[in-house]
Tab-separated table of C-alpha atoms in Angstrom:
chain	number	residue	atom	x	y	z
A	25	ALA	CA	94.227	94.972	80.545
A	26	GLN	CA	92.768	98.344	81.366
A	27	THR	CA	93.167	101.492	79.320
A	28	VAL	CA	92.069	105.014	80.105
A	29	THR	CA	91.901	107.693	77.424
A	30	GLN	CA	91.701	111.414	77.912
A	31	SER	CA	91.713	112.898	74.442
A	32	GLN	CA	91.617	116.593	75.357
A	33	PRO	CA	95.075	117.768	76.431
A	34	GLU	CA	93.837	121.074	77.821
A	35	MET	CA	90.757	123.162	78.444
A	36	SER	CA	89.956	126.618	79.666
A	37	VAL	CA	86.888	127.950	81.462
A	38	GLN	CA	85.745	131.270	82.825
A	39	GLU	CA	85.433	131.545	86.578
A	40	ALA	CA	81.930	130.641	87.838
A	41	GLU	CA	81.075	128.729	84.666
A	42	THR	CA	80.690	124.992	84.197
A	43	VAL	CA	83.173	122.742	82.433
A	44	THR	CA	83.109	119.065	81.501
A	45	LEU	CA	86.237	116.925	81.203
A	46	SER	CA	85.972	113.778	79.096
A	47	CYS	CA	87.316	110.305	79.765
A	48	THR	CA	86.798	106.912	78.174
A	49	TYR	CA	88.060	103.628	79.479
A	50	ASP	CA	88.239	100.023	78.508
A	51	THR	CA	88.225	97.002	80.743
A	52	SER	CA	87.160	93.406	80.453
A	53	GLU	CA	86.291	93.237	84.123
A	54	SER	CA	82.738	93.412	85.388
A	55	ASN	CA	83.734	94.869	88.728
A	56	TYR	CA	85.647	98.119	88.570
A	57	TYR	CA	85.950	101.616	89.977
A	58	LEU	CA	86.571	104.935	88.318
A	59	PHE	CA	88.236	107.997	89.773
A	60	TRP	CA	89.109	111.561	88.995
A	61	TYR	CA	92.289	112.900	90.600
A	62	LYS	CA	93.381	116.524	90.646
A	63	GLN	CA	97.031	117.541	90.452
A	64	PRO	CA	97.597	121.244	91.196
A	65	PRO	CA	100.951	122.927	90.526
A	66	SER	CA	102.171	121.595	93.875
A	67	ARG	CA	102.109	118.138	92.196
A	68	GLN	CA	100.060	116.605	95.002
A	69	MET	CA	97.581	114.017	93.713
A	70	ILE	CA	94.191	114.647	95.284
A	71	LEU	CA	91.151	112.420	94.880
A	72	VAL	CA	88.223	114.432	93.538
A	73	ILE	CA	85.507	111.846	93.093
A	74	ARG	CA	84.978	108.109	92.856
A	75	GLN	CA	82.375	105.944	91.080
A	76	GLU	CA	81.643	102.273	91.611
A	77	ALA	CA	80.721	100.643	88.293
A	78	TYR	CA	77.924	98.606	89.823
A	79	LYS	CA	76.157	101.773	90.929
A	80	GLN	CA	73.953	103.387	88.336
A	81	GLN	CA	73.648	106.652	90.209
A	82	ASN	CA	76.243	109.220	89.241
A	83	ALA	CA	78.570	110.273	92.045
A	84	THR	CA	78.600	113.882	93.242
A	85	GLU	CA	80.907	115.762	95.575
A	86	ASN	CA	79.860	119.361	96.100
A	87	ARG	CA	80.632	121.177	92.822
A	88	PHE	CA	81.979	118.025	91.190
A	89	SER	CA	79.802	115.402	89.534
A	90	VAL	CA	80.281	112.655	87.003
A	91	ASN	CA	78.343	111.423	84.021
A	92	PHE	CA	78.939	107.686	84.022
A	93	GLN	CA	77.811	105.943	80.838
A	94	LYS	CA	78.661	102.307	81.405
A	95	ALA	CA	77.658	100.961	78.001
A	96	ALA	CA	79.681	103.635	76.257
A	97	LYS	CA	82.540	103.252	78.768
A	98	SER	CA	82.517	106.964	79.317
A	99	PHE	CA	83.233	108.770	82.583
A	100	SER	CA	83.182	112.554	82.347
A	101	LEU	CA	83.716	115.047	85.161
A	102	LYS	CA	81.584	118.153	85.451
A	103	ILE	CA	82.845	121.062	87.505
A	104	SER	CA	80.169	123.610	88.340
A	105	ASP	CA	80.796	127.182	89.446
A	106	SER	CA	84.479	126.903	88.502
A	107	GLN	CA	86.930	128.546	90.888
A	108	LEU	CA	90.473	129.739	90.359
A	109	GLY	CA	91.652	127.004	92.704
A	110	ASP	CA	90.316	124.407	90.284
A	111	THR	CA	93.209	125.209	87.947
A	112	ALA	CA	95.141	121.946	87.813
A	113	MET	CA	95.776	118.838	85.844
A	114	TYR	CA	92.970	116.282	86.094
A	115	PHE	CA	93.503	112.564	85.723
A	116	CYS	CA	90.900	109.943	85.083
A	117	ALA	CA	91.756	106.514	86.496
A	118	SER	CA	90.264	103.055	86.566
A	119	LEU	CA	90.681	100.186	88.970
A	120	SER	CA	89.466	96.733	88.095
A	121	TYR	CA	88.671	94.392	90.883
A	122	THR	CA	90.706	91.274	90.273
A	123	GLY	CA	91.646	90.712	93.868
A	124	ALA	CA	95.054	91.538	95.229
A	125	ASN	CA	96.549	92.104	91.797
A	126	SER	CA	94.386	95.068	90.870
A	127	LYS	CA	96.070	98.159	89.522
A	128	LEU	CA	95.030	101.775	89.330
A	129	THR	CA	95.509	102.845	85.699
A	130	PHE	CA	95.649	106.549	84.843
A	131	GLY	CA	94.867	108.491	81.676
A	132	LYS	CA	97.377	111.040	80.407
A	133	GLY	CA	95.553	113.907	82.067
A	134	ILE	CA	94.009	117.178	80.997
A	135	THR	CA	95.225	120.624	81.981
A	136	LEU	CA	92.365	122.847	83.116
A	137	SER	CA	92.819	126.593	83.384
A	138	VAL	CA	90.203	128.724	85.120
A	139	ARG	CA	90.255	132.335	83.901
A	140	PRO	CA	89.375	135.166	86.280
B	28	ASP	CA	97.804	112.730	110.119
B	29	ALA	CA	100.995	113.801	108.381
B	30	GLY	CA	100.124	112.111	105.116
B	31	VAL	CA	102.531	110.225	102.876
B	32	ILE	CA	105.995	111.718	103.255
B	33	GLN	CA	108.578	111.526	100.515
B	34	SER	CA	112.168	112.635	100.371
B	35	PRO	CA	113.982	114.230	98.751
B	36	ARG	CA	111.508	116.610	97.098
B	37	HIS	CA	114.020	117.453	94.400
B	38	GLU	CA	117.230	115.786	93.355
B	39	VAL	CA	119.665	116.521	90.583
B	40	THR	CA	122.291	113.892	89.959
B	41	GLU	CA	124.804	112.941	87.331
B	42	MET	CA	124.341	110.030	85.008
B	43	GLY	CA	125.727	106.861	86.504
B	44	GLN	CA	125.142	107.852	90.108
B	45	GLU	CA	122.979	105.927	92.503
B	46	VAL	CA	119.688	107.555	93.506
B	47	THR	CA	117.609	106.579	96.528
B	48	LEU	CA	114.092	107.877	97.004
B	49	ARG	CA	112.380	107.434	100.340
B	50	CYS	CA	108.809	107.122	101.473
B	51	LYS	CA	106.967	106.986	104.757
B	52	PRO	CA	103.366	105.820	104.267
B	53	ILE	CA	100.431	106.886	106.368
B	54	SER	CA	100.456	105.047	109.668
B	55	GLY	CA	98.183	102.015	109.576
B	56	HIS	CA	98.154	101.707	105.800
B	57	ASP	CA	99.269	98.322	104.598
B	58	TYR	CA	99.555	98.954	100.867
B	59	LEU	CA	102.331	101.058	99.414
B	60	PHE	CA	102.770	102.043	95.767
B	61	TRP	CA	105.514	103.638	93.721
B	62	TYR	CA	104.453	105.566	90.608
B	63	ARG	CA	106.481	107.454	88.035
B	64	GLN	CA	105.163	110.440	86.107
B	65	THR	CA	106.639	111.702	82.834
B	66	MET	CA	105.271	113.872	80.071
B	67	MET	CA	105.585	111.086	77.540
B	68	ARG	CA	104.191	108.166	79.510
B	69	GLY	CA	101.994	109.835	82.112
B	70	LEU	CA	101.569	108.059	85.443
B	71	GLU	CA	102.891	104.525	85.597
B	72	LEU	CA	102.715	102.081	88.477
B	73	LEU	CA	106.190	100.732	89.119
B	74	ILE	CA	105.634	98.399	92.054
B	75	TYR	CA	103.394	97.899	95.025
B	76	PHE	CA	103.684	96.213	98.405
B	77	ASN	CA	101.200	94.647	100.756
B	78	ASN	CA	102.293	94.239	104.361
B	79	ASN	CA	105.867	94.998	103.292
B	80	VAL	CA	105.875	92.246	100.656
B	81	PRO	CA	106.230	93.162	96.963
B	82	ILE	CA	103.095	92.001	95.152
B	83	ASP	CA	103.568	93.250	91.609
B	84	ASP	CA	106.777	94.682	90.206
B	85	SER	CA	105.905	94.255	86.545
B	86	GLY	CA	106.050	98.001	86.062
B	87	MET	CA	109.675	98.313	87.125
B	88	PRO	CA	111.386	99.364	83.917
B	89	GLU	CA	114.589	97.372	84.225
B	90	ASP	CA	117.115	95.868	86.595
B	91	ARG	CA	118.546	99.269	87.412
B	92	PHE	CA	115.440	99.877	89.503
B	93	SER	CA	114.844	98.200	92.843
B	94	ALA	CA	112.433	98.810	95.683
B	95	LYS	CA	112.370	97.639	99.266
B	96	MET	CA	110.062	97.923	102.221
B	97	PRO	CA	111.958	96.772	105.310
B	98	ASN	CA	109.115	97.717	107.657
B	99	ALA	CA	105.592	99.107	107.654
B	100	SER	CA	106.730	102.707	107.911
B	101	PHE	CA	109.478	102.958	105.332
B	102	SER	CA	110.165	102.162	101.704
B	103	THR	CA	112.915	102.999	99.243
B	104	LEU	CA	113.127	103.130	95.478
B	105	LYS	CA	116.675	102.887	94.201
B	106	ILE	CA	118.060	103.548	90.747
B	107	GLN	CA	121.578	102.343	90.059
B	108	PRO	CA	123.095	103.483	87.759
B	109	SER	CA	120.848	106.417	86.913
B	110	GLU	CA	120.312	107.598	83.326
B	111	PRO	CA	118.878	110.830	81.890
B	112	ARG	CA	115.735	108.989	80.777
B	113	ASP	CA	114.985	108.274	84.449
B	114	SER	CA	114.236	111.964	84.963
B	115	ALA	CA	110.658	112.103	86.222
B	116	VAL	CA	108.506	112.750	89.247
B	117	TYR	CA	108.306	109.684	91.454
B	118	PHE	CA	105.256	109.342	93.665
B	119	CYS	CA	104.764	107.147	96.659
B	120	ALA	CA	101.204	106.374	97.722
B	121	SER	CA	99.570	104.309	100.423
B	122	SER	CA	96.187	102.863	101.233
B	123	PHE	CA	94.296	100.766	103.675
B	124	TYR	CA	93.660	97.031	103.518
B	125	GLN	CA	91.209	96.176	100.729
B	126	TRP	CA	92.348	99.043	98.552
B	127	TYR	CA	91.133	97.100	95.564
B	128	SER	CA	87.603	97.644	96.813
B	129	GLY	CA	87.951	101.240	95.822
B	130	ASN	CA	89.389	102.718	98.986
B	131	THR	CA	91.242	105.966	98.504
B	132	ILE	CA	94.899	105.833	97.594
B	133	TYR	CA	96.742	108.752	99.197
B	134	PHE	CA	99.712	110.207	97.374
B	135	GLY	CA	102.832	111.919	98.637
B	136	GLU	CA	104.016	115.178	97.124
B	137	GLY	CA	106.477	113.426	94.853
B	138	SER	CA	110.231	113.395	94.352
B	139	TRP	CA	111.371	115.318	91.288
B	140	LEU	CA	114.439	113.601	89.864
B	141	THR	CA	116.660	115.124	87.218
B	142	VAL	CA	119.551	113.085	85.859
B	143	VAL	CA	122.069	115.099	83.844
């Protein structure tokens, strides 16, 4: 079974500053993928960034990057130069590769507020 | 592409009534997922289909819930009879072929159900 834990329910950051959102996960699988999804007030779920567990290099997407610590089963999201549009709920998710029966498991999410 | 389309966006119904939520996946996607989001339980996978066939329905909470996918472009999630504890946002999502290899899962905007 997979579990994803996001222990911080909410965070706040000043516009243009950097913020890091924490996530830990647990899986017995050797092959898995990790994701961060953003959910703005519109409720749309938007993929922010994705990391393959077999890759040691941390994924980056423009202002978004991850710190993937495989041994510690930690997968944090860093948002640089925060913008007002980054205000949203952020979900960490894991997907273990067990063939056709894989499931995407989400953490409980963290509410991020960007202050002007 | 129009994205994943869900209807209705909002529904308020009385306890005991039948509720039908609808989803049109992205054209060409052959995996379809139904998720439920609540404050208490976060995002839960209810069921998913591959090529219109249900693969895993272990997340369906009880017999009051049923889901169908009669063709590649349409799916329904039905609750009969509905109860107040079913109040949640229900998301439909779709993905390509080998989604378990980490391909992006695209979400609809959700159907917000309130049962009074």
